[in-house]
Coordinates of C-alpha atoms in Angstrom, one line a residue:
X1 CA 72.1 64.7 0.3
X2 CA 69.9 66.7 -2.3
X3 CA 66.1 66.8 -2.3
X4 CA 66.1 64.8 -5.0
X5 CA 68.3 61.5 -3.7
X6 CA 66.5 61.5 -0.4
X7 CA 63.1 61.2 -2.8
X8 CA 64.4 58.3 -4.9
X9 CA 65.9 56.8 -1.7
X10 CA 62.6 56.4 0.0
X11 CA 61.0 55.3 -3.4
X12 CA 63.2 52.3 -3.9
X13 CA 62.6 51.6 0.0
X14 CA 58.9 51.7 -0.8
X15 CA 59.3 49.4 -3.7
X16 CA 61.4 47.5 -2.0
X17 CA 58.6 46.9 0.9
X18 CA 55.7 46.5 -1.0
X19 CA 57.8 43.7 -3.3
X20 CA 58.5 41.8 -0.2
X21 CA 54.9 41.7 1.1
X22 CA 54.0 40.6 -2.7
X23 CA 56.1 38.2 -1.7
X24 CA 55.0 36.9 1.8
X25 CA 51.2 36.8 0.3
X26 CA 52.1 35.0 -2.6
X27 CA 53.9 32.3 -0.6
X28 CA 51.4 32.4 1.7
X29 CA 48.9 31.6 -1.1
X30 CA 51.0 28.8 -2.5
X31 CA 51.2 27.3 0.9
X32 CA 47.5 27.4 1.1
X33 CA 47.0 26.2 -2.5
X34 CA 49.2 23.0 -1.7
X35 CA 47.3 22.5 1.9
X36 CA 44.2 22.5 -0.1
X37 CA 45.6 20.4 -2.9
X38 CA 46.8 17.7 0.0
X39 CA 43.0 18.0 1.6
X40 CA 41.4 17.7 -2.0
X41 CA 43.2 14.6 -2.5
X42 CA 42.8 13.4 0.7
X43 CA 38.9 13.5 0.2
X44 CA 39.3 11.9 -3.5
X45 CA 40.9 9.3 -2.1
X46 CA 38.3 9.0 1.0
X47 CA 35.7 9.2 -1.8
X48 CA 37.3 6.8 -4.2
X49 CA 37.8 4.4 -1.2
X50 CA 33.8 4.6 0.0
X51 CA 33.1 3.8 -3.8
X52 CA 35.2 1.3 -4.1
X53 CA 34.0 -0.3 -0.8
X54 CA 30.4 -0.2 -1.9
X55 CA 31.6 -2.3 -5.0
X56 CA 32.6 -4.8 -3.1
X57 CA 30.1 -5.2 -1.0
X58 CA 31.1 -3.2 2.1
X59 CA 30.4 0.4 3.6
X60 CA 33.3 2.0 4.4
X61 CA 32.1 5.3 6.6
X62 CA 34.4 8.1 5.8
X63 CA 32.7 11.3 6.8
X64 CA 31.0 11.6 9.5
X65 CA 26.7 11.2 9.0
X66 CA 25.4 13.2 11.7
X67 CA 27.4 16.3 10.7
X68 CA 25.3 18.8 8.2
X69 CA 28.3 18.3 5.1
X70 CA 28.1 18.4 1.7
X71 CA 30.8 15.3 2.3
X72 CA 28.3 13.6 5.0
X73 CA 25.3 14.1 2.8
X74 CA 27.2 12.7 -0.3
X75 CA 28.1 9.5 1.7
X76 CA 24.2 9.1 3.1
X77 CA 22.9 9.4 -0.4
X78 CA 25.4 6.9 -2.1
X79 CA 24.6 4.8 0.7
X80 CA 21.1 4.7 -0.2
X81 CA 21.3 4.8 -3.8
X82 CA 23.4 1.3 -3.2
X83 CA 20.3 -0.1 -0.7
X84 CA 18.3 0.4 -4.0
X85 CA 20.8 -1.2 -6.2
X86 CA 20.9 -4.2 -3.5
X87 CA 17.4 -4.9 -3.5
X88 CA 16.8 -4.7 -7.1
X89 CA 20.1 -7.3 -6.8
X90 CA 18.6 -9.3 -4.6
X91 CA 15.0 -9.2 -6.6
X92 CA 16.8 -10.5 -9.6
X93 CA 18.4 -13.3 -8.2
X94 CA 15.5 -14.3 -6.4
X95 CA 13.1 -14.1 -9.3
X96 CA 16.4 -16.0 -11.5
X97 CA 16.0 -18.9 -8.3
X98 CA 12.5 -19.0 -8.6
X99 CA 12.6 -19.3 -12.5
X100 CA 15.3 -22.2 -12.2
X101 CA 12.7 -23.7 -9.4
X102 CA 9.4 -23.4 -11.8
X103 CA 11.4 -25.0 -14.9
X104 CA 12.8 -27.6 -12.4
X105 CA 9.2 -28.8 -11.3
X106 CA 7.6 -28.2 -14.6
X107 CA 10.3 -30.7 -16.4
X108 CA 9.9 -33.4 -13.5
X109 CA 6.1 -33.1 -13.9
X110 CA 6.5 -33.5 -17.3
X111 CA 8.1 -37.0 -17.5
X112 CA 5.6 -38.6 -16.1
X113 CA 3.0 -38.0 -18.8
X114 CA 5.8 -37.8 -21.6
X115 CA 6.9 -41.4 -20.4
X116 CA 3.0 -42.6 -20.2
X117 CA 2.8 -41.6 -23.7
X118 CA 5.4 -43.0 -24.9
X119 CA 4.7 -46.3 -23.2
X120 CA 1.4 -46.4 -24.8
X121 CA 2.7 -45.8 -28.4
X122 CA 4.8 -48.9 -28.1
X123 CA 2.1 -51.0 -27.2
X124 CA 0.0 -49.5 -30.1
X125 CA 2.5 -51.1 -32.1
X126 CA 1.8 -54.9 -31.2
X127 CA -0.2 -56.4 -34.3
X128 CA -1.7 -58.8 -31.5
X129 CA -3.7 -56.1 -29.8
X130 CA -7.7 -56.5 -29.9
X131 CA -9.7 -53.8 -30.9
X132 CA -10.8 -52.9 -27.5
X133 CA -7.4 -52.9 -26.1
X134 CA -6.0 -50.4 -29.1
X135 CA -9.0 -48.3 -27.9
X136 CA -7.7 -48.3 -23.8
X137 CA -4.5 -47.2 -24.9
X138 CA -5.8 -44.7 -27.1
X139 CA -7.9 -43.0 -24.5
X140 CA -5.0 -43.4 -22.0
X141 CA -2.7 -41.4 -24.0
X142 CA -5.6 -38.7 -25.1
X143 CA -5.4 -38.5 -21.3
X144 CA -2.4 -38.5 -20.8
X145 CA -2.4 -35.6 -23.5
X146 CA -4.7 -33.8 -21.6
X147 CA -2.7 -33.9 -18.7
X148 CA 0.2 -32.3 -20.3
X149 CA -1.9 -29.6 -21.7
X150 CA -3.3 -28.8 -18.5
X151 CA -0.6 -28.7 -17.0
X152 CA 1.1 -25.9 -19.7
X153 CA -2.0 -24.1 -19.2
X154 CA -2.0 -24.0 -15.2
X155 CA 1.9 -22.9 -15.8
X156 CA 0.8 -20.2 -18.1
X157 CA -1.3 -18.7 -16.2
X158 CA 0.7 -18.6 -12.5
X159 CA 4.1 -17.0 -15.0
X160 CA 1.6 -14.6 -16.2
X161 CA 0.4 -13.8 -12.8
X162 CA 3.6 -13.8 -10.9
X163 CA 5.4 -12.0 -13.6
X164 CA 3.2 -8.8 -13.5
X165 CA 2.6 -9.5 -18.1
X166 CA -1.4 -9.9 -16.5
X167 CA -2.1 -7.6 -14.3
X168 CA -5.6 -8.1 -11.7
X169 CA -8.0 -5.0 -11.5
X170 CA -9.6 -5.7 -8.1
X171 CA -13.6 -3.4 -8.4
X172 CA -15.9 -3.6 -5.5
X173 CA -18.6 -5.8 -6.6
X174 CA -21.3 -8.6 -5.5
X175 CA -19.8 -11.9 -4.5
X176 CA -22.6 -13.5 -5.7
X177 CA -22.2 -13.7 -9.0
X178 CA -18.9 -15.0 -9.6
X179 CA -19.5 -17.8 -7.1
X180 CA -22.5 -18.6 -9.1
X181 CA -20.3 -18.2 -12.2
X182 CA -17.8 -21.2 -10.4
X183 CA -20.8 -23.4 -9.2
X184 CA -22.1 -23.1 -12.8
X185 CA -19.0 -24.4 -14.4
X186 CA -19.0 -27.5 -11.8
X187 CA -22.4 -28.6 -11.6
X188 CA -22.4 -31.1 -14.0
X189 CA -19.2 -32.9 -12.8
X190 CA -20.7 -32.2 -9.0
X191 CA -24.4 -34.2 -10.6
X192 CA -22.3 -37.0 -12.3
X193 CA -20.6 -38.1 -8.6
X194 CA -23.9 -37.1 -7.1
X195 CA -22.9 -34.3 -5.0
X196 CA -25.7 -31.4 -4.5
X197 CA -24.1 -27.6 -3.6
X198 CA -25.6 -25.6 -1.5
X199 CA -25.6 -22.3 -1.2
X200 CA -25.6 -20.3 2.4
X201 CA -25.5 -17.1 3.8
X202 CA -26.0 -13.6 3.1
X203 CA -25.9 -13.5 -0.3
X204 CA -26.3 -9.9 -0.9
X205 CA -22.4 -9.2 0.1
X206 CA -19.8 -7.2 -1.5
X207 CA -16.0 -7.1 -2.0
X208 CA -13.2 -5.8 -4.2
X209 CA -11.5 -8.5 -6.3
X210 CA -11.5 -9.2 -10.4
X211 CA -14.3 -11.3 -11.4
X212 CA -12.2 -13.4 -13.5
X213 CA -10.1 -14.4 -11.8
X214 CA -11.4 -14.7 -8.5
X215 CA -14.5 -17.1 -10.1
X216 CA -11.4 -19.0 -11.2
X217 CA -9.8 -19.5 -7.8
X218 CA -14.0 -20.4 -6.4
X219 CA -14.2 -23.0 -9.4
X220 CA -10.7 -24.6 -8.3
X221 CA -11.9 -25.1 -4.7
X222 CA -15.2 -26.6 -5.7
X223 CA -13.4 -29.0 -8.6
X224 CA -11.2 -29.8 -5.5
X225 CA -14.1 -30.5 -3.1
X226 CA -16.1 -32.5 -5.8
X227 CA -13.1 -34.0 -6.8
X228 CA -11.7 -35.6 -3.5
X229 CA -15.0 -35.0 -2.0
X230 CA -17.2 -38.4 -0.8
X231 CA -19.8 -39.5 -3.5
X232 CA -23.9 -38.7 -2.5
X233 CA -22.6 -36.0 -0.2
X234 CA -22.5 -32.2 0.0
X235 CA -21.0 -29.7 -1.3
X236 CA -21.3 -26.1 1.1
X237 CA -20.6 -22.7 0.1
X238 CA -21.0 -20.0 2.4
X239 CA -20.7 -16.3 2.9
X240 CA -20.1 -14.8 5.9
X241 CA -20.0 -10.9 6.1
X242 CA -16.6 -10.1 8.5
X243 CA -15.6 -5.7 9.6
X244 CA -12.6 -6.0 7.0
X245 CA -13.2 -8.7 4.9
X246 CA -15.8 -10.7 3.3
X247 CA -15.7 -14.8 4.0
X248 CA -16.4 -17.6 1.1
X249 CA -16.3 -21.0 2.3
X250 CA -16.0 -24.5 0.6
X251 CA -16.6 -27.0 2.6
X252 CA -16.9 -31.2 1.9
X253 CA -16.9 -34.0 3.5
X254 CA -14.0 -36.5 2.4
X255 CA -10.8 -37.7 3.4
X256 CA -9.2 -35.3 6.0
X257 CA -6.9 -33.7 5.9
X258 CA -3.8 -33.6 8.4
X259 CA -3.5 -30.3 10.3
X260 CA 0.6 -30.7 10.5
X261 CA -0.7 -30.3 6.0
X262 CA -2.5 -27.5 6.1
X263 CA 0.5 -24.7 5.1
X264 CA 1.9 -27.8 2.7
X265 CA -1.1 -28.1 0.5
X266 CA -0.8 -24.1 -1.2
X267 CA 2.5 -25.2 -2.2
X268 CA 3.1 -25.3 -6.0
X269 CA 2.6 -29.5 -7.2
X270 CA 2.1 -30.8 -3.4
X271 CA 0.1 -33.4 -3.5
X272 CA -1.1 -34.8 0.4
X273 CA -2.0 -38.4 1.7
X274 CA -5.5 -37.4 1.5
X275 CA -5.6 -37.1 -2.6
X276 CA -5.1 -40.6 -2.7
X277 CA -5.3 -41.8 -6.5
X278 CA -7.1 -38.7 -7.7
X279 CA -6.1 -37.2 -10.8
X280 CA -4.3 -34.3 -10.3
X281 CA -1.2 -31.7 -10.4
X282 CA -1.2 -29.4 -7.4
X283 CA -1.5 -26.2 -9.4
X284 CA -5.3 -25.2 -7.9
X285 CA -4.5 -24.0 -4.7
X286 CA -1.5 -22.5 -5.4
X287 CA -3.1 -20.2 -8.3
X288 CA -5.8 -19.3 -6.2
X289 CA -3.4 -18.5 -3.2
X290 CA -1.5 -16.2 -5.8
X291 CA -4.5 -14.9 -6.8
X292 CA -5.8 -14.0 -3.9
X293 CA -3.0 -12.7 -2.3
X294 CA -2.6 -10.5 -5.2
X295 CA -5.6 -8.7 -4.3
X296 CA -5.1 -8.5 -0.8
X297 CA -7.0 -11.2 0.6
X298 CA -6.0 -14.7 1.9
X299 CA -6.8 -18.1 1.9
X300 CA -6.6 -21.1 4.7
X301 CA -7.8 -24.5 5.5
X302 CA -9.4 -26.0 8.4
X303 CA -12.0 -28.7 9.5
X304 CA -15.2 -28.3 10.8
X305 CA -15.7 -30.7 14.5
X306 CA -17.8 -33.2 12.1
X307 CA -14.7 -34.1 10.4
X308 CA -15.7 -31.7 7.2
X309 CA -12.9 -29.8 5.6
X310 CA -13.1 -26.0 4.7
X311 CA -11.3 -23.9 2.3
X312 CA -12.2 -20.3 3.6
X313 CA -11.5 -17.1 1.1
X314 CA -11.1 -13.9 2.6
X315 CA -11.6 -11.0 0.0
X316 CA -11.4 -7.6 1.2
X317 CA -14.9 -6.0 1.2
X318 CA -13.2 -1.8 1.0
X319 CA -10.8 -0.2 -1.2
X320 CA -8.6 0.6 1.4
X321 CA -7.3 -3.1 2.0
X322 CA -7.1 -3.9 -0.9
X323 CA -3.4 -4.2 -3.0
X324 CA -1.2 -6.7 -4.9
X325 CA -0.2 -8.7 -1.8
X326 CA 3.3 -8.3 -2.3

């Protein structure tokens, strides 16, 4: 065999060799492709699963949490991003069950006074009727009126507040002066059923509320005290300086008030034993509960060892209390 032969001989073995490894890598690397392919599927489908679990309602723990994976971090952070979706879920149907709820109660206070009115207005129409008896009915359905215009008012204002469209801006301030605003505003109903308010305590006190509408919530608790309050009595307000918050009380003396009733009577429209036939929606305490609450305070009832019922105000007297309540 020539020089030349043996060369070409060991060239095509060469060849030869370096074709077959070509082709031992290149299954090797289709063998690997279609093992990843099968495990990229395999997690698609684990992924697709843990979606569709979360869509209907269930968690469905395909990779492991407490390993440091892009897969386990993936699952943690869709979990969490459907706790958010939940409560926002849960928010909306609450607030939807709570809308339902106020339009219920407003509609069923609203017969009453629609029916009264209409009542009236028939008897306005019996040709028979004296002078002074067109007059009663009159003024029973201006009051009636009234009623019903209180009542949208009263509504207006706790949607506005529990919707967030009016929004409190709680300042550190005197107490003072929006009590004084609220005993102002009564006074002359308080003179008429010959109550006299007094004032106690130190009245140099500060705490962070909104003026507004906290001198609303003191002029519902006085209307209530003068209201269901006994005639020729008093009327006490008192502050009372506490380490986180600052005290206001209303106190009467009047029917009492069942201690079994005391977390019934900031419900929205209750209306306890002890209001007898007073005129009345039970809105007040309700709105000032709200109100209050709102700006991180509270509000509770109790009665004094005389018999006396108190309505006691706690407004937070720093910044650092102080919130929307929620």
């Amino acid at each position: 065999m020539s020089s030349g032969e043996g060369a070409a001989r060991f060239f095509v073995i060469v060849l030869a060799a370096v074709l077959i490894i070509l082709c031992i890598c290149l299954a090797a690397e289709l063998w690997r492709f279609r093992r990843l392919t099968k495990r990229v599927r395999l997690v698609m489908e684990q992924v697709n699963d843990t979606i569709e679990g979360l869509i209907h309602h269930k968690k469905l723990k395909n990779f492991p949490e407490t390993e440091d994976t892009l897969l386990g971090k993936f699952q943690h952070g869709i979990f969490q991003l459907y706790g958010i979706l939940s409560s926002y879920e849960e928010r909306e149907k609450k607030q939807k069950e709570e809308l339902k709820s106020a339009i219920s109660d407003l509609v069923h206070q609203m017969n009453t006074p629609i029916a009264n009115i209409r009542l009236y207005s028939s008897f306005l129409e019996d040709t028979e009727l004296s002078l002074q008896q067109r007059q009663d009915f009159a003024a029973s359905i201006a009051r009636q009126a009234e009623k019903l215009s209180w009542l949208g008012e009263s509504f207006g204002r706790i949607s506005r507040l529990e919707t967030g469209i009016v929004a409190l801006h709680p300042v550190k301030q005197p107490v003072l002066s929006a009590l004084l605003g609220a005993i102002d505003e009564i006074t002359l109903k308080a003179k008429e059923k010959g109550n006299d308010i007094r004032l106690l305590g130190n009245q140099k006190l500060t705490a962070t509320f909104d003026r507004k509408w906290t001198e609303e919530v003191f002029y519902n608790l006085l209307d209530n005290a003068v209201k269901y309050g006994n005639r020729d009595s008093a009327v006490i307000t008192r502050l009372v300086e506490g380490e986180l918050y600052v005290r206001i009380d209303v106190e009467n003396e009047g029917p009492r008030i069942l201690e079994e009733d005391y977390p019934k009577i900031f419900r929205r429209f209750y209306r306890g034993d002890a209001a007898g036939k007073q005129e009345g929606l039970g809105l007040g305490l309700y709105l000032a509960r709200e109100i209050v609450r709102k700006q991180g305070g509270y509000i509770k009832a109790s009665c004094r060892p005389g018999g006396r019922t108190v309505f006691s105000v706690y407004l937070p007297c720093c910044d650092g209390i102080s919130g929307n309540g929620d």
